[in-house]
């Protein structure tokens, strides 16, 4: 209930506040244009993208059995953005082609990680992901040093793609959320009770990757949200994935919309991107997690 109140308050502030403050009582055509063509698509992208990244992070943590697994840390977001850049260079202006490229790029990195997982410890796998992230980011900067996408430039076209793909995939995640609980036990035990651990893990990875890559294609890489939100939610409501996934989605939607709104308002008429704010917060958060030791997933 508290998260819903915060979310509603954030939505109202995001819609009404900015370089020009809008009053519901005296709205002009310029105000309508500002709300419906500038602020609303950005807000919808915040809400869907935040929920998608939070749920994606929780699912990666379940499947990799690692409390700091996340599309950004693992290099999946970097792979997605690299192929988004390539797609934009090949066929400029075709959003669905960029989204498809993003999914292909993220999936390639995911396949590499899953292949190496059987040979590496959880810590080593994270380090491989960090290394791939750095290498892929370097290649991307060679191809295109400018930021290709972001919340500041999002339009209704990109937002609608994210909304359609994101909402459908989030609903799928809610239906299979309880599978995350199954992956807490050994594969041998799951097999002994008639469950296929490979099918469970693959299905959750597909859902997580669609959520992460589609969001990256539209609003860019948002680091640490997939770690901050699921871990904070576990402290609040526990580790049952049937409760965790929907709650993490709500909290992720609120966190990204709140940080984006804060970034728009704090240094008007300029702004600080939500990505920068979350990186500033997420870095120390991750350090604290590592210092305190491994958390249960």
CSV table of C-alpha atoms in Angstrom, one decimal:
chain,number,residue,atom,x,y,z
A,1,UNK,CA,0.0,0.0,0.0
A,2,UNK,CA,2.8,2.4,0.9
A,3,UNK,CA,4.5,1.8,-2.5
A,4,UNK,CA,1.3,2.5,-4.3
A,5,UNK,CA,0.9,5.8,-2.5
A,6,UNK,CA,4.5,6.7,-3.3
A,7,UNK,CA,3.9,5.7,-6.9
A,8,UNK,CA,0.8,7.8,-7.3
A,9,UNK,CA,2.5,10.9,-5.7
A,10,UNK,CA,5.5,10.5,-8.0
A,11,UNK,CA,3.3,10.2,-11.1
A,12,UNK,CA,1.4,13.4,-10.2
A,13,UNK,CA,4.7,15.3,-9.6
A,14,UNK,CA,6.2,13.9,-12.8
A,15,UNK,CA,3.3,15.1,-14.8
A,16,UNK,CA,2.8,18.5,-13.3
A,17,UNK,CA,6.4,19.7,-12.5
A,18,UNK,CA,9.3,20.5,-14.8
A,19,UNK,CA,10.8,23.6,-16.4
A,20,UNK,CA,7.2,24.8,-16.7
A,21,UNK,CA,4.9,24.1,-13.8
A,22,UNK,CA,1.4,23.1,-15.0
A,23,UNK,CA,-1.8,23.8,-13.1
A,24,UNK,CA,-4.9,21.6,-13.8
A,25,UNK,CA,-7.1,24.6,-13.4
A,26,UNK,CA,-5.6,26.8,-16.2
A,27,UNK,CA,-4.2,24.5,-18.9
A,28,UNK,CA,-3.3,25.8,-22.3
A,29,UNK,CA,-2.7,23.9,-25.6
A,30,UNK,CA,1.0,24.2,-24.8
A,31,UNK,CA,0.4,22.6,-21.4
A,32,UNK,CA,-1.5,19.7,-23.1
A,33,UNK,CA,1.3,19.2,-25.6
A,34,UNK,CA,3.9,19.2,-22.8
A,35,UNK,CA,2.0,16.6,-20.8
A,36,UNK,CA,0.8,14.2,-23.5
A,37,UNK,CA,3.7,14.4,-25.9
A,38,UNK,CA,6.7,15.0,-23.6
A,39,UNK,CA,6.1,14.0,-20.0
A,40,UNK,CA,3.6,11.2,-20.4
A,41,UNK,CA,5.6,9.0,-22.8
A,42,UNK,CA,8.7,9.4,-20.6
A,43,UNK,CA,6.7,8.6,-17.5
A,44,UNK,CA,5.2,5.4,-19.0
A,45,UNK,CA,8.7,4.4,-20.1
A,46,UNK,CA,9.9,5.0,-16.5
A,47,UNK,CA,7.1,2.8,-15.1
A,48,UNK,CA,7.4,-0.1,-17.5
A,49,UNK,CA,11.1,0.0,-17.8
A,50,UNK,CA,11.6,0.2,-14.0
A,51,UNK,CA,9.3,-2.7,-13.4
A,52,UNK,CA,10.9,-4.7,-16.2
A,53,UNK,CA,14.5,-4.2,-14.9
A,54,UNK,CA,13.6,-5.0,-11.3
A,55,UNK,CA,11.8,-8.2,-12.3
A,56,UNK,CA,14.6,-9.1,-14.7
A,57,UNK,CA,17.2,-8.7,-11.9
A,58,UNK,CA,15.2,-10.9,-9.5
A,59,UNK,CA,14.9,-13.7,-12.2
A,60,UNK,CA,18.6,-13.6,-13.0
A,61,UNK,CA,19.4,-13.9,-9.3
A,62,UNK,CA,17.1,-16.9,-9.1
A,63,UNK,CA,18.5,-18.7,-12.2
A,64,UNK,CA,22.2,-18.0,-11.6
A,65,UNK,CA,21.8,-18.4,-7.8
A,66,UNK,CA,23.7,-15.2,-7.2
A,67,UNK,CA,22.4,-12.2,-5.2
A,68,UNK,CA,24.2,-9.7,-7.4
A,69,UNK,CA,23.3,-11.1,-10.8
A,70,UNK,CA,21.8,-8.4,-13.0
A,71,UNK,CA,21.7,-7.6,-16.7
A,72,UNK,CA,24.1,-4.8,-16.2
A,73,UNK,CA,26.6,-6.6,-14.1
A,74,UNK,CA,26.5,-9.7,-16.4
A,75,UNK,CA,27.1,-7.7,-19.5
A,76,UNK,CA,23.8,-8.6,-21.0
A,77,UNK,CA,22.7,-4.9,-21.2
A,78,UNK,CA,26.0,-4.0,-22.9
A,79,UNK,CA,25.5,-6.7,-25.5
A,80,UNK,CA,21.9,-5.5,-26.1
A,81,UNK,CA,23.0,-1.9,-26.5
A,82,UNK,CA,25.9,-2.9,-28.8
A,83,UNK,CA,23.5,-4.7,-31.2
A,84,UNK,CA,21.1,-1.8,-30.9
A,85,UNK,CA,23.8,0.5,-32.2
A,86,UNK,CA,24.6,-1.9,-35.0
A,87,UNK,CA,20.9,-2.2,-36.0
A,88,UNK,CA,20.6,1.6,-36.0
A,89,UNK,CA,23.6,1.9,-38.3
A,90,UNK,CA,22.3,-0.8,-40.7
A,91,UNK,CA,18.7,0.4,-40.9
A,92,UNK,CA,18.4,3.9,-39.2
A,93,UNK,CA,15.1,4.8,-37.7
A,94,UNK,CA,13.6,1.3,-37.6
A,95,UNK,CA,12.7,0.8,-33.9
A,96,UNK,CA,11.5,-2.8,-34.1
A,97,UNK,CA,14.8,-3.7,-35.9
A,98,UNK,CA,16.7,-2.1,-33.0
A,99,UNK,CA,14.7,-4.0,-30.4
A,100,UNK,CA,15.3,-7.2,-32.3
A,101,UNK,CA,19.0,-6.4,-32.5
A,102,UNK,CA,19.0,-5.7,-28.7
A,103,UNK,CA,17.4,-9.1,-28.0
A,104,UNK,CA,20.0,-10.9,-30.2
A,105,UNK,CA,22.9,-9.1,-28.5
A,106,UNK,CA,21.7,-9.8,-25.0
A,107,UNK,CA,20.9,-13.4,-25.9
A,108,UNK,CA,24.5,-14.0,-27.3
A,109,UNK,CA,26.0,-12.8,-24.0
A,110,UNK,CA,23.5,-14.9,-22.0
A,111,UNK,CA,24.4,-18.0,-24.0
A,112,UNK,CA,28.1,-17.4,-23.3
A,113,UNK,CA,27.4,-17.0,-19.6
A,114,UNK,CA,25.2,-20.2,-19.4
A,115,UNK,CA,27.9,-22.1,-21.2
A,116,UNK,CA,30.6,-21.0,-18.9
A,117,UNK,CA,28.4,-21.4,-15.7
A,118,UNK,CA,29.2,-25.1,-15.3
A,119,UNK,CA,33.0,-24.4,-15.3
A,120,UNK,CA,33.0,-21.3,-13.0
A,121,UNK,CA,32.0,-20.4,-9.5
A,122,UNK,CA,29.3,-17.7,-9.0
A,123,UNK,CA,32.0,-15.1,-8.3
A,124,UNK,CA,34.0,-16.0,-11.3
A,125,UNK,CA,30.9,-15.8,-13.5
A,126,UNK,CA,30.2,-12.3,-12.3
A,127,UNK,CA,33.8,-11.3,-13.1
A,128,UNK,CA,33.4,-12.8,-16.6
A,129,UNK,CA,30.2,-10.7,-17.0
A,130,UNK,CA,32.0,-7.5,-15.8
A,131,UNK,CA,34.8,-8.2,-18.3
A,132,UNK,CA,32.4,-8.7,-21.2
A,133,UNK,CA,30.6,-5.6,-20.2
A,134,UNK,CA,33.8,-3.5,-20.4
A,135,UNK,CA,34.9,-5.1,-23.7
A,136,UNK,CA,31.5,-4.7,-25.3
A,137,UNK,CA,31.1,-1.1,-24.1
A,138,UNK,CA,34.5,-0.3,-25.7
A,139,UNK,CA,33.4,-1.7,-29.0
A,140,UNK,CA,30.2,0.3,-28.8
A,141,UNK,CA,32.0,3.5,-28.2
A,142,UNK,CA,34.1,2.9,-31.3
A,143,UNK,CA,31.0,2.4,-33.4
A,144,UNK,CA,29.1,5.3,-31.9
A,145,UNK,CA,30.4,7.5,-29.1
A,146,UNK,CA,27.1,9.3,-28.7
A,147,UNK,CA,24.3,8.0,-26.5
A,148,UNK,CA,21.8,6.4,-28.8
A,149,UNK,CA,18.8,6.4,-26.5
A,150,UNK,CA,17.7,7.5,-23.1
A,151,UNK,CA,14.8,8.8,-21.1
A,152,UNK,CA,15.4,12.4,-22.1
A,153,UNK,CA,14.8,11.5,-25.8
A,154,UNK,CA,12.1,8.9,-25.5
A,155,UNK,CA,9.0,9.3,-27.7
A,156,UNK,CA,5.6,7.7,-27.9
A,157,UNK,CA,6.9,5.3,-30.6
A,158,UNK,CA,9.6,3.8,-28.3
A,159,UNK,CA,7.4,3.9,-25.3
A,160,UNK,CA,4.6,2.0,-27.0
A,161,UNK,CA,7.0,-0.7,-28.1
A,162,UNK,CA,8.4,-1.0,-24.5
A,163,UNK,CA,4.8,-0.9,-23.1
A,164,UNK,CA,3.5,-3.7,-25.3
A,165,UNK,CA,6.5,-6.0,-25.0
A,166,UNK,CA,7.2,-5.1,-21.4
A,167,UNK,CA,3.6,-5.6,-20.1
A,168,UNK,CA,3.1,-8.9,-21.9
A,169,UNK,CA,6.4,-10.3,-20.6
A,170,UNK,CA,5.8,-8.9,-17.1
A,171,UNK,CA,2.5,-10.8,-17.0
A,172,UNK,CA,4.3,-13.9,-18.1
A,173,UNK,CA,6.8,-13.4,-15.3
A,174,UNK,CA,4.0,-13.1,-12.7
A,175,UNK,CA,2.5,-16.4,-13.9
A,176,UNK,CA,5.8,-18.3,-13.5
A,177,UNK,CA,7.1,-16.4,-10.5
A,178,UNK,CA,6.8,-19.5,-8.2
A,179,UNK,CA,9.4,-21.2,-10.4
A,180,UNK,CA,12.0,-19.1,-8.7
A,181,UNK,CA,11.2,-20.9,-5.5
A,182,UNK,CA,11.9,-24.2,-7.1
A,183,UNK,CA,15.4,-23.2,-8.1
A,184,UNK,CA,16.5,-22.7,-4.5
A,185,UNK,CA,16.9,-26.5,-4.2
A,186,UNK,CA,19.3,-28.7,-6.1
A,187,UNK,CA,18.7,-29.9,-9.7
A,188,UNK,CA,18.8,-33.5,-8.4
A,189,UNK,CA,15.9,-32.9,-6.0
A,190,UNK,CA,13.9,-31.1,-8.7
A,191,UNK,CA,14.4,-34.1,-11.0
A,192,UNK,CA,13.4,-36.5,-8.3
A,193,UNK,CA,10.0,-34.8,-7.9
A,194,UNK,CA,9.3,-34.7,-11.6
A,195,UNK,CA,10.4,-31.2,-12.5
A,196,UNK,CA,12.8,-30.3,-15.3
A,197,UNK,CA,15.3,-27.8,-13.8
A,198,UNK,CA,16.7,-27.0,-17.3
A,199,UNK,CA,13.3,-26.0,-18.6
A,200,UNK,CA,12.5,-23.9,-15.5
A,201,UNK,CA,15.8,-22.1,-15.7
A,202,UNK,CA,15.7,-21.6,-19.5
A,203,UNK,CA,12.1,-20.2,-19.3
A,204,UNK,CA,13.0,-17.7,-16.6
A,205,UNK,CA,16.2,-16.6,-18.4
A,206,UNK,CA,14.2,-16.0,-21.6
A,207,UNK,CA,11.7,-13.8,-19.7
A,208,UNK,CA,14.4,-11.9,-17.9
A,209,UNK,CA,16.4,-11.3,-21.1
A,210,UNK,CA,13.4,-10.0,-23.1
A,211,UNK,CA,12.6,-7.6,-20.2
A,212,UNK,CA,16.2,-6.4,-19.9
A,213,UNK,CA,17.0,-6.1,-23.6
A,214,UNK,CA,13.7,-4.4,-24.7
A,215,UNK,CA,14.2,-1.8,-21.9
A,216,UNK,CA,17.8,-1.2,-23.0
A,217,UNK,CA,16.8,-0.7,-26.6
A,218,UNK,CA,14.3,2.0,-25.7
A,219,UNK,CA,15.8,3.9,-22.7
A,220,UNK,CA,19.4,2.7,-22.6
A,221,UNK,CA,21.4,0.9,-19.9
A,222,UNK,CA,20.1,1.6,-16.3
A,223,UNK,CA,22.7,0.1,-14.0
A,224,UNK,CA,22.1,-1.4,-10.5
A,225,UNK,CA,18.3,-1.1,-10.5
A,226,UNK,CA,18.1,-4.8,-10.9
A,227,UNK,CA,20.2,-5.3,-7.8
A,228,UNK,CA,18.9,-2.5,-5.6
A,229,UNK,CA,15.2,-3.3,-5.9
A,230,UNK,CA,15.1,-7.1,-5.5
A,231,UNK,CA,17.5,-7.1,-2.6
A,232,UNK,CA,15.6,-4.3,-0.8
A,233,UNK,CA,12.3,-6.1,-1.5
A,234,UNK,CA,13.7,-9.3,0.0
A,235,UNK,CA,14.3,-7.5,3.2
A,236,UNK,CA,10.8,-6.0,3.3
A,237,UNK,CA,8.6,-9.0,2.2
A,238,UNK,CA,10.8,-12.1,2.3
A,239,UNK,CA,12.2,-14.4,-0.4
A,240,UNK,CA,9.0,-16.1,-1.7
A,241,UNK,CA,9.1,-15.3,-5.5
A,242,UNK,CA,5.3,-15.2,-5.8
A,243,UNK,CA,5.4,-12.2,-3.5
A,244,UNK,CA,8.8,-10.8,-4.6
A,245,UNK,CA,8.2,-10.5,-8.3
A,246,UNK,CA,5.0,-8.3,-8.2
A,247,UNK,CA,6.4,-6.3,-5.3
A,248,UNK,CA,9.8,-5.8,-7.1
A,249,UNK,CA,7.9,-4.7,-10.2
A,250,UNK,CA,6.0,-2.0,-8.3
A,251,UNK,CA,9.1,-0.8,-6.5
A,252,UNK,CA,11.2,-0.8,-9.7
A,253,UNK,CA,8.5,1.3,-11.4
A,254,UNK,CA,8.5,3.8,-8.5
A,255,UNK,CA,12.3,3.9,-8.2
A,256,UNK,CA,13.0,4.7,-11.9
A,257,UNK,CA,10.1,7.2,-12.2
A,258,UNK,CA,11.2,8.9,-8.9
A,259,UNK,CA,14.9,9.2,-9.8
A,260,UNK,CA,14.1,10.4,-13.3
A,261,UNK,CA,11.7,13.0,-11.9
A,262,UNK,CA,14.2,14.1,-9.3
A,263,UNK,CA,16.9,14.4,-12.0
A,264,UNK,CA,14.6,16.6,-14.1
A,265,UNK,CA,13.8,18.9,-11.2
A,266,UNK,CA,17.0,19.2,-9.3
A,267,UNK,CA,19.1,21.4,-11.7
A,268,UNK,CA,16.5,23.0,-13.9
A,269,UNK,CA,16.5,23.9,-16.8
A,270,UNK,CA,19.1,21.1,-17.2
A,271,UNK,CA,18.7,17.6,-15.8
A,272,UNK,CA,20.7,14.7,-14.4
A,273,UNK,CA,19.8,11.4,-16.0
A,274,UNK,CA,18.3,8.6,-13.9
A,275,UNK,CA,21.1,6.4,-15.0
A,276,UNK,CA,23.7,8.6,-13.3
A,277,UNK,CA,21.7,8.9,-10.1
A,278,UNK,CA,21.2,5.2,-9.8
A,279,UNK,CA,24.9,4.6,-10.6
A,280,UNK,CA,25.8,6.9,-7.7
A,281,UNK,CA,23.4,5.1,-5.3
A,282,UNK,CA,24.0,1.6,-6.7
A,283,UNK,CA,27.8,1.6,-6.4
A,284,UNK,CA,27.8,2.0,-2.6
A,285,UNK,CA,24.8,-0.3,-2.3
A,286,UNK,CA,26.7,-3.1,-4.0
A,287,UNK,CA,29.8,-2.5,-1.9
A,288,UNK,CA,27.8,-2.8,1.3
A,289,UNK,CA,26.3,-6.1,0.0
A,290,UNK,CA,29.7,-7.5,-0.8
A,291,UNK,CA,31.2,-6.4,2.6
A,292,UNK,CA,28.3,-7.9,4.5
A,293,UNK,CA,28.7,-11.2,2.6
A,294,UNK,CA,26.5,-13.2,0.3
A,295,UNK,CA,22.8,-12.7,0.8
A,296,UNK,CA,20.2,-15.5,0.3
A,297,UNK,CA,18.3,-15.4,-2.9
